Coordinates of N, CA, C and O and ligand atoms in Angstrom, one line a residue:
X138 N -5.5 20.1 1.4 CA -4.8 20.9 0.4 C -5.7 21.9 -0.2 O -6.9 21.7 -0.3
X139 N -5.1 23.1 -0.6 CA -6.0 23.9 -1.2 C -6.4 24.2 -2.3 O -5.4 24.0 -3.0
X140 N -7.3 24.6 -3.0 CA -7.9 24.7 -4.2 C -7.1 26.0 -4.9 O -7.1 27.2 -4.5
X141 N -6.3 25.1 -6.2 CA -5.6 26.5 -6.7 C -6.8 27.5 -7.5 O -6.7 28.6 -8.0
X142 N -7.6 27.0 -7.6 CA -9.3 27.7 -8.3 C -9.5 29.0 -7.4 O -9.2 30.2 -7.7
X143 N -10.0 28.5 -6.1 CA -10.6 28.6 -5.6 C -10.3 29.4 -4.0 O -10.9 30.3 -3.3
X144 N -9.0 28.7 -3.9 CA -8.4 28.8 -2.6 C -9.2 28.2 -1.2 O -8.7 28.5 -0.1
X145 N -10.1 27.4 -1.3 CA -11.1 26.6 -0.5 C -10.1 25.7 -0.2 O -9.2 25.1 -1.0
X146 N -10.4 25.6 1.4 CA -9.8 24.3 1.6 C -9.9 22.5 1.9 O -9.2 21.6 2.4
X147 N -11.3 22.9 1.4 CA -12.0 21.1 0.9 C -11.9 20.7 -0.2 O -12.9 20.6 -0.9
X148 N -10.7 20.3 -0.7 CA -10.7 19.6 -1.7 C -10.1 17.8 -1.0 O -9.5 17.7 0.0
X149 N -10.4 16.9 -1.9 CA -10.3 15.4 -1.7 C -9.5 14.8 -2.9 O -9.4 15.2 -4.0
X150 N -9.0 13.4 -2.4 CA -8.5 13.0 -3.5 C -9.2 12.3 -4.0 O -9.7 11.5 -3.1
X151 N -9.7 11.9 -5.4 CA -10.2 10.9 -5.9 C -9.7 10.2 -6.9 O -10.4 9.6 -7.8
X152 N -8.1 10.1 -6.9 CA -7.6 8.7 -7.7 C -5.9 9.2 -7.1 O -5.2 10.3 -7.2
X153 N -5.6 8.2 -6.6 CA -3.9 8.3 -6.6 C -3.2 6.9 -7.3 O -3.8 5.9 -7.5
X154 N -1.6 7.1 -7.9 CA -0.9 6.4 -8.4 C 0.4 6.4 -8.4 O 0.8 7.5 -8.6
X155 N 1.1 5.6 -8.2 CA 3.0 5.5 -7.9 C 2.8 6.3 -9.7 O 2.1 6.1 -10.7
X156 N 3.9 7.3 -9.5 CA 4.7 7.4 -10.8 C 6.2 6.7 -10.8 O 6.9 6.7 -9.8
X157 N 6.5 6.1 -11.9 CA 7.1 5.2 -12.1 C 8.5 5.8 -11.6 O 9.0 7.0 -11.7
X158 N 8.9 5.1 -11.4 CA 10.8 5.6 -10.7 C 11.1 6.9 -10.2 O 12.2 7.3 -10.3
X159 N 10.0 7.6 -9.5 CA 10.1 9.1 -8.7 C 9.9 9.0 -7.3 O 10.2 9.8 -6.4
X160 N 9.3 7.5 -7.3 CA 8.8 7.6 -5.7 C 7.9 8.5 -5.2 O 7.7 8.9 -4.0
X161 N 7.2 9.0 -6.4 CA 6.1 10.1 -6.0 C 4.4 9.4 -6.4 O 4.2 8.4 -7.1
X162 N 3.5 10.3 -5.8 CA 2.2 9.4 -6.4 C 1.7 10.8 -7.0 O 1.9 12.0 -6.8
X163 N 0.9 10.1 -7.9 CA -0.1 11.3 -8.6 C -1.2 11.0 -8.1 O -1.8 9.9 -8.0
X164 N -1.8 12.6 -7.7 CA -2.7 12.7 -7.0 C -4.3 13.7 -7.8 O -4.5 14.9 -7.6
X165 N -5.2 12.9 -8.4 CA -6.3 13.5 -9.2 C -7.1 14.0 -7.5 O -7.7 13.4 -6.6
X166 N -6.9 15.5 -7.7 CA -8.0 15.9 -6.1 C -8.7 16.6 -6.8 O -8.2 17.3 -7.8
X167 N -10.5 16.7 -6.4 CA -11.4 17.7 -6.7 C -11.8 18.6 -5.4 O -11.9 18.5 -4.2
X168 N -12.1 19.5 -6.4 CA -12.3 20.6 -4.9 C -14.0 20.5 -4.3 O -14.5 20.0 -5.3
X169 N -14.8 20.7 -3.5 CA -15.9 20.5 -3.4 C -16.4 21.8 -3.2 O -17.5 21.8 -2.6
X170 N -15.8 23.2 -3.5 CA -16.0 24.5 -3.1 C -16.8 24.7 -4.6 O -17.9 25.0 -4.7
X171 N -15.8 24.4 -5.5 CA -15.7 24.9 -6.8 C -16.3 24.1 -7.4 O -17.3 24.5 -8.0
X172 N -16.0 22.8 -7.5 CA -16.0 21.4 -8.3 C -15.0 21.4 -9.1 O -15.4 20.7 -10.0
X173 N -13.6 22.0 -9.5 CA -12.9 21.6 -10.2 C -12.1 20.2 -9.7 O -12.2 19.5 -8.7
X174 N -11.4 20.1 -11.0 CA -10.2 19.2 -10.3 C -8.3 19.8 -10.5 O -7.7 20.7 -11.0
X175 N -8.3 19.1 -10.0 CA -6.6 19.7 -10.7 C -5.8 18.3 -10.5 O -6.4 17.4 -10.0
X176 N -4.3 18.2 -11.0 CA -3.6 16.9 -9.9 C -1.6 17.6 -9.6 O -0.7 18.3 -10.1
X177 N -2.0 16.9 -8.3 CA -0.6 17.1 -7.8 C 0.4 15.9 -8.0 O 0.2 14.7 -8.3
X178 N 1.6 16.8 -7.6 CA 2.6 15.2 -7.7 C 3.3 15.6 -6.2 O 3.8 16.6 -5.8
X179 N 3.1 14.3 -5.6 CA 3.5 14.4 -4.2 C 4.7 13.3 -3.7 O 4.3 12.2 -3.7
X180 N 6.1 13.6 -3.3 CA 6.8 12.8 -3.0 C 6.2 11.9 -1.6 O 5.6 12.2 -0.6
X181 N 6.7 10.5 -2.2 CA 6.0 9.5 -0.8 C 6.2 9.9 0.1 O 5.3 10.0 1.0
X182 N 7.7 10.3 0.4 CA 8.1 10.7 2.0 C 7.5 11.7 2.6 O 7.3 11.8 3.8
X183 N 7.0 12.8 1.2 CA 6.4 13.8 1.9 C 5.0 13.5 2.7 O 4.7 14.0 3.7
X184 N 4.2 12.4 2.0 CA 3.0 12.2 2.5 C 3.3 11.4 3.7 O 3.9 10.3 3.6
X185 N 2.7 11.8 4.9 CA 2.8 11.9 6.1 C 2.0 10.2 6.3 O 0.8 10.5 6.4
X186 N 2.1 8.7 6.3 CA 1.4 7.8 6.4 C 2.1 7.2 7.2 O 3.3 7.1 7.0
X187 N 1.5 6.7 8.3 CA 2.0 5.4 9.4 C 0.9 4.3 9.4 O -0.3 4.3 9.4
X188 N 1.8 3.2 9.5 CA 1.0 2.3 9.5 C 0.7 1.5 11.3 O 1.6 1.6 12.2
X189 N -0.3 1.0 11.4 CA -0.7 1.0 12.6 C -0.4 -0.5 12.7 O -1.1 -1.2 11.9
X190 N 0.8 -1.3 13.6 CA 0.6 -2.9 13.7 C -0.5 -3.4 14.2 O -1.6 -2.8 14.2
X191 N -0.3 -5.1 14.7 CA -1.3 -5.2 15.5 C -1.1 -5.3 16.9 O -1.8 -6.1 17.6
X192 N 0.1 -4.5 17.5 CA 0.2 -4.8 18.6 C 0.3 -2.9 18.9 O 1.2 -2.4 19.6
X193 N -0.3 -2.5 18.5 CA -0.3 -0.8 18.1 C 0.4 0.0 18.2 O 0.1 1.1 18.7
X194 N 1.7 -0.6 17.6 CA 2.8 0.5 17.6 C 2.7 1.3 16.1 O 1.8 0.9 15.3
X195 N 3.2 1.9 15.7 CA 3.1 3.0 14.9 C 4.3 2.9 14.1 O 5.3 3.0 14.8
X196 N 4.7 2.5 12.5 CA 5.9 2.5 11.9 C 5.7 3.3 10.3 O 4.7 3.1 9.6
X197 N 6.8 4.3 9.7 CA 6.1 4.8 8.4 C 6.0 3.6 7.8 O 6.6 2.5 8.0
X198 N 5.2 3.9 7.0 CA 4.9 3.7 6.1 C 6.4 3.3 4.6 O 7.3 4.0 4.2
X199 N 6.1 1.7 4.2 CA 7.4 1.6 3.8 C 7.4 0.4 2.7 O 7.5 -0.8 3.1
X200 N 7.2 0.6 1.4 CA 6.7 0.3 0.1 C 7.8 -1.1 -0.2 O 7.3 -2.0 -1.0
X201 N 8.8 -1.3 0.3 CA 9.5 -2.0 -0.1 C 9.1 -3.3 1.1 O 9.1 -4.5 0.7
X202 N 8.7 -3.1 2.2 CA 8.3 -4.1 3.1 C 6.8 -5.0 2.4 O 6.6 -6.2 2.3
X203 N 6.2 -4.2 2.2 CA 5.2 -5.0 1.3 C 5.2 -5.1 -0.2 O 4.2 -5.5 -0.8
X204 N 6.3 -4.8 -0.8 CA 6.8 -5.4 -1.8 C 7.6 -7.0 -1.5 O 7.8 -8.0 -2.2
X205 N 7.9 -6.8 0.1 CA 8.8 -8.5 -0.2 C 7.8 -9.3 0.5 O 7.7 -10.5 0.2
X206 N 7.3 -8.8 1.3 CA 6.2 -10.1 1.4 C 5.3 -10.8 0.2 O 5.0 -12.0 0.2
X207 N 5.0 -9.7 -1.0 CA 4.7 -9.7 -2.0 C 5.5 -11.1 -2.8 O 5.2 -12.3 -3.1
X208 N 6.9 -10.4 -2.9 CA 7.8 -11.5 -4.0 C 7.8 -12.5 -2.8 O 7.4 -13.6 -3.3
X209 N 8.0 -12.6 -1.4 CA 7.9 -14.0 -0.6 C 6.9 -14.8 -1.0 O 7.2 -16.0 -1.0
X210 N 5.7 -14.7 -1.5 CA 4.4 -15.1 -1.6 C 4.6 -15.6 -3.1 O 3.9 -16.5 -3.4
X211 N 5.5 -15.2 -4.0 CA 5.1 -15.1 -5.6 C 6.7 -16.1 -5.5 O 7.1 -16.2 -6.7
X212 N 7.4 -16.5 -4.9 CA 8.8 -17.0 -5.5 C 8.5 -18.2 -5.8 O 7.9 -19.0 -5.1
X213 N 8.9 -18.5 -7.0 CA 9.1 -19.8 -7.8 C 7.6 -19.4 -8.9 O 7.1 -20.2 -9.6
X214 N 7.2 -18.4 -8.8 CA 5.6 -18.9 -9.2 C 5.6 -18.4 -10.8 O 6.3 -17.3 -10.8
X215 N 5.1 -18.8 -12.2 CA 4.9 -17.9 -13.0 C 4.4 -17.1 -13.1 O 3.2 -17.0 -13.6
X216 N 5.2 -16.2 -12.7 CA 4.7 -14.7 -12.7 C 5.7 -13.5 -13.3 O 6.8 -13.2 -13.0
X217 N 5.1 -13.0 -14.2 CA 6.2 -12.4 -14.9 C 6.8 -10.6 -14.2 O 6.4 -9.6 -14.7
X218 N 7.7 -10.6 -13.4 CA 8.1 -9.5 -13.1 C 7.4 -7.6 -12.5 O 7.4 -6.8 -11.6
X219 N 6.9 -8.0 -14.2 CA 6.1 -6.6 -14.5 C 4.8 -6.8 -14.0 O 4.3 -5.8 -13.4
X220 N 4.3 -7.7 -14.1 CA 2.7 -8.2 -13.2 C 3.1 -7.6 -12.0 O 2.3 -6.8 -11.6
X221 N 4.2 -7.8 -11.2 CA 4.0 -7.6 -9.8 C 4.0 -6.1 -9.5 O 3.1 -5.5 -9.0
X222 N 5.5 -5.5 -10.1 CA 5.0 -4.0 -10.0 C 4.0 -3.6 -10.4 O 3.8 -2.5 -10.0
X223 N 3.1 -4.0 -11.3 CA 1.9 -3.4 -11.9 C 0.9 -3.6 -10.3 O 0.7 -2.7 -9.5
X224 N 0.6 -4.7 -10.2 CA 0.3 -4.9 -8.9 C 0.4 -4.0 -7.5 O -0.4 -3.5 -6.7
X225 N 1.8 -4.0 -7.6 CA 1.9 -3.5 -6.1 C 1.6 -1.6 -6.4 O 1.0 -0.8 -5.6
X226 N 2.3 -1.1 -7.9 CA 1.3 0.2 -8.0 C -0.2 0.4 -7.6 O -0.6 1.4 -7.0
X227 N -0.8 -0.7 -8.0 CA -2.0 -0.8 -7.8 C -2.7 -0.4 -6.6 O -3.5 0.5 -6.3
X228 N -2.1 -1.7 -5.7 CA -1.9 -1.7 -4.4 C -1.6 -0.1 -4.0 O -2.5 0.7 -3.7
X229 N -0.3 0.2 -4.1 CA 0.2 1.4 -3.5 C -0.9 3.1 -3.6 O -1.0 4.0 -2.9
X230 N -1.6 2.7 -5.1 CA -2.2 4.1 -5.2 C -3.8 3.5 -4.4 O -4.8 4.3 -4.1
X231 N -3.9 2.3 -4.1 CA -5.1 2.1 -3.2 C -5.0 2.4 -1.4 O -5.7 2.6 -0.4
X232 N -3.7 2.3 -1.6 CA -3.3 2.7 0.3 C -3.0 4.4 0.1 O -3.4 4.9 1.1
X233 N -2.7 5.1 -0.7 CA -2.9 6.7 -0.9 C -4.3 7.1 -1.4 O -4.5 8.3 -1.3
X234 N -5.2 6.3 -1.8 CA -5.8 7.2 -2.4 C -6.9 7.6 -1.2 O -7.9 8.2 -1.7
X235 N -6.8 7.4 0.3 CA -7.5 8.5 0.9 C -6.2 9.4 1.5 O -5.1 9.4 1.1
X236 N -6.7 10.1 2.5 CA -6.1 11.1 3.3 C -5.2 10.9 4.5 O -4.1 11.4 4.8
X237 N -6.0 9.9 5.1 CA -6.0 9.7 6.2 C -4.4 9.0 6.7 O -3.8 8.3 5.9
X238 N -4.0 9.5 7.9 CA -2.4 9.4 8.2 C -2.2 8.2 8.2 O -1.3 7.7 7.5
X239 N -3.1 7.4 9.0 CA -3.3 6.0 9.7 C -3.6 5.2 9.0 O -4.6 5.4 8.4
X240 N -3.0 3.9 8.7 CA -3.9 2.8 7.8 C -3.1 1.7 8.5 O -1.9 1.8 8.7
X241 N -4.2 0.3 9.2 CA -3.9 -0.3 10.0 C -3.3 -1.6 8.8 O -3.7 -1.8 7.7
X242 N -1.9 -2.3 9.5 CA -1.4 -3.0 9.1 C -2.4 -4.6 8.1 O -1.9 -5.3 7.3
X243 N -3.4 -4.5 8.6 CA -4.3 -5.6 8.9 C -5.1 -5.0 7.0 O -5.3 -5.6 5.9
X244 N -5.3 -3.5 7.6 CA -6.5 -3.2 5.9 C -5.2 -3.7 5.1 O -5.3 -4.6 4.3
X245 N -3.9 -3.2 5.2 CA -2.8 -3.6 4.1 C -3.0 -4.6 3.4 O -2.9 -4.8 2.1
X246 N -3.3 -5.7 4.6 CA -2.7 -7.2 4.3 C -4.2 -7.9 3.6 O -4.3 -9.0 3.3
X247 N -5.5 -6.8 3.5 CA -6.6 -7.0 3.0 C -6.5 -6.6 1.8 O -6.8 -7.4 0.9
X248 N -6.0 -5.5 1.4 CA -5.8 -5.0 -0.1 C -4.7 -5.7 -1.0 O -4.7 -5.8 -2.2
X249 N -3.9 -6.1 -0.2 CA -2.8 -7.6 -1.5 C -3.7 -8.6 -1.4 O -3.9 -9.3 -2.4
X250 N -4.2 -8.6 -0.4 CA -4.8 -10.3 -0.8 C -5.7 -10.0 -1.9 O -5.5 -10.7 -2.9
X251 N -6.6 -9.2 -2.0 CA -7.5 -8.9 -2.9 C -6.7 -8.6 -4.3 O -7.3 -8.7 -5.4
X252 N -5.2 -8.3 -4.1 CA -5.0 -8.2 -5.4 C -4.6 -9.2 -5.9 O -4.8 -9.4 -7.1
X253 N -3.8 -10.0 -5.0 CA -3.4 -11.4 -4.9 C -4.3 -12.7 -6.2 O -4.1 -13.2 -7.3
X254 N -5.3 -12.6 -5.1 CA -6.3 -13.3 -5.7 C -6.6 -13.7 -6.6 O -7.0 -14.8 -6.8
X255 N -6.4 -12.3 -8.0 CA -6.7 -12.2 -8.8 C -5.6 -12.2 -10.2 O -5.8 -11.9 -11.4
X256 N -4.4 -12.8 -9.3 CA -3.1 -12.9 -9.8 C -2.5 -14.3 -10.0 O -1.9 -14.6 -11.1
X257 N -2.7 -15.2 -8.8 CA -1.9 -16.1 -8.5 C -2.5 -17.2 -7.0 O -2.0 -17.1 -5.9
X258 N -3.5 -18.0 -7.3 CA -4.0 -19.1 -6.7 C -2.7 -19.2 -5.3 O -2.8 -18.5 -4.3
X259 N -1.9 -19.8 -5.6 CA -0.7 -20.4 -5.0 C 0.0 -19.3 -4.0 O 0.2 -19.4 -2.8
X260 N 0.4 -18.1 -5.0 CA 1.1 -16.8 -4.3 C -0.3 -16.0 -3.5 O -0.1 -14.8 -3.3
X261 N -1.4 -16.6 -3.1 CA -2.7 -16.0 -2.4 C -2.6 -16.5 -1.3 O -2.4 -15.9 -0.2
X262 N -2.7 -18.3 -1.5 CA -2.6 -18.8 0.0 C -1.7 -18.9 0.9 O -1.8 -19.4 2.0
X263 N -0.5 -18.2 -0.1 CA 0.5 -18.4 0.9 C 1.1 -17.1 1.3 O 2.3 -17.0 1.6
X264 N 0.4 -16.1 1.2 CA 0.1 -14.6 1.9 C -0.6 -14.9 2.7 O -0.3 -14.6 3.9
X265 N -1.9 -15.7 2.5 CA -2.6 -15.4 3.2 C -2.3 -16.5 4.4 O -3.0 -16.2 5.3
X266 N -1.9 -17.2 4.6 CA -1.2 -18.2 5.8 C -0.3 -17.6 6.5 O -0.3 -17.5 7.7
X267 N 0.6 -16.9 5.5 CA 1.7 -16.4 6.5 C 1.1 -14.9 7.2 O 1.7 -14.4 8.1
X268 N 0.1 -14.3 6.5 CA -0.8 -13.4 7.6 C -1.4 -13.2 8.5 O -1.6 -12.1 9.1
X269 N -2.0 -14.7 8.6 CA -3.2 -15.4 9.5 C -2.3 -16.2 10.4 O -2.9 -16.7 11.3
X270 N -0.6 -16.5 10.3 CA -0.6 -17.3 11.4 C 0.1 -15.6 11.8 O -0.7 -15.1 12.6
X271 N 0.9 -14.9 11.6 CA 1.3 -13.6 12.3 C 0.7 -13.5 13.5 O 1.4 -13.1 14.5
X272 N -0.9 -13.7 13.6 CA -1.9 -12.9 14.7 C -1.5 -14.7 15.7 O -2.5 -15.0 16.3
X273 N -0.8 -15.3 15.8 CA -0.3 -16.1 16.8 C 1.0 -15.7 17.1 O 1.9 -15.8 16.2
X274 N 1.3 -15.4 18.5 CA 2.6 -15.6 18.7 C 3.7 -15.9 18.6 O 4.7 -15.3 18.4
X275 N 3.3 -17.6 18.8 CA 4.3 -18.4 18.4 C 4.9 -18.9 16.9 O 6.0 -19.3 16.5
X276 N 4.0 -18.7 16.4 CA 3.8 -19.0 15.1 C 5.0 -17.2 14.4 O 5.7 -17.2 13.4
X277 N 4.8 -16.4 15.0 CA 5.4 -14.7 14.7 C 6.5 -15.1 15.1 O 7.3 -14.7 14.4
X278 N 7.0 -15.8 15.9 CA 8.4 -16.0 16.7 C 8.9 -17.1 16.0 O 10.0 -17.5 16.4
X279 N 8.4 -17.8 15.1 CA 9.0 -18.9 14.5 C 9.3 -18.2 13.0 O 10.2 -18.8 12.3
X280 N 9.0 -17.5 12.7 CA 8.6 -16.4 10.9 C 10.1 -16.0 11.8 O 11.1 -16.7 11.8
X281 N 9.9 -15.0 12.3 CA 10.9 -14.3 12.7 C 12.5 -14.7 12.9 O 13.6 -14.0 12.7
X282 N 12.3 -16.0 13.4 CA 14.2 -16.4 13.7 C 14.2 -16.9 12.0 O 15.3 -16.7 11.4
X283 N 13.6 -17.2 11.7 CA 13.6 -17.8 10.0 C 14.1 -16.5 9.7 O 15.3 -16.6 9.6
X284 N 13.8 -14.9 9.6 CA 14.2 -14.1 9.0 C 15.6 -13.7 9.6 O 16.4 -13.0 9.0
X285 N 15.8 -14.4 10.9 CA 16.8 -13.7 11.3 C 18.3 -14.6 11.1 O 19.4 -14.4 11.6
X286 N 17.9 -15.7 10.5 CA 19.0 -16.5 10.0 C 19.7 -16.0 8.3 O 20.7 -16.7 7.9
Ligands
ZN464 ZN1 -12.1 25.2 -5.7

């Protein structure tokens, strides 16, 4: 993106964040021509992100799918509502805050856990089971008809 300063076109982002009910993120970019900063507001859809599986197919990018793995992991748990969107913001402006189109499904399932962790003992291990058996087949094929009932 370009530097409204400057008109250079090395500028980076260094902080992104879900704005609340726009579906847009805010985007703090500095320019490295100039050194200013400025911030944009960028609709999600606009931002061009695919996530990479592990069988390497290519799907956008899609906020609500790792939102419910999220509540799958947290159901029954005390956890108060607003914790989780605070969370998954969290999460979300850490999966924007580089550039890059590509983010493999695998870093995803690295960055909830990490936020997990620090949330909910119970709703951790049981992300992190149901992510670690995924990378088995069989074990993907048994998740699967479960969702499809
Ligand atoms: Zn500039």
């Amino acid at each position: 993106m370009k530097c409204p300063f400057c008109n250079q076109d090395n500028t980076r982002v260094v902080d992104s964040r879900p704005v609340e009910d726009t579906n847009s993120i805010r985007r703090r970019r500095l320019c490295d021509a100039c050194g200013r900063r400025f911030t944009t507001y960028e609709k999600v859809e606009s931002i061009p992100l695919n996530v990479i599986k592990k069988d390497q197919n290519r799907e956008q990018y899609d906020r609500s799918k790792i939102q419910s793995g999220i509540l799958r992991a947290c159901y029954k748990r005390p956890i108060p509502i607003e914790k989780i969107e605070e969370m998954m913001d969290a999460i979300e402006g850490e999966i924007f805050n580089t550039e890059e189109k590509e983010i493999s499904s695998t870093r995803i399932g690295e960055i909830v856990m990490e936020h997990l962790k620090d949330l909910d003992a119970v709703a951790y291990v049981r992300f992190a089971s149901v992510y670690r058996e995924f990378k088995d087949v069989s074990t993907f094929m048994d998740e699967l008809k479960k969702f499809m009932n």
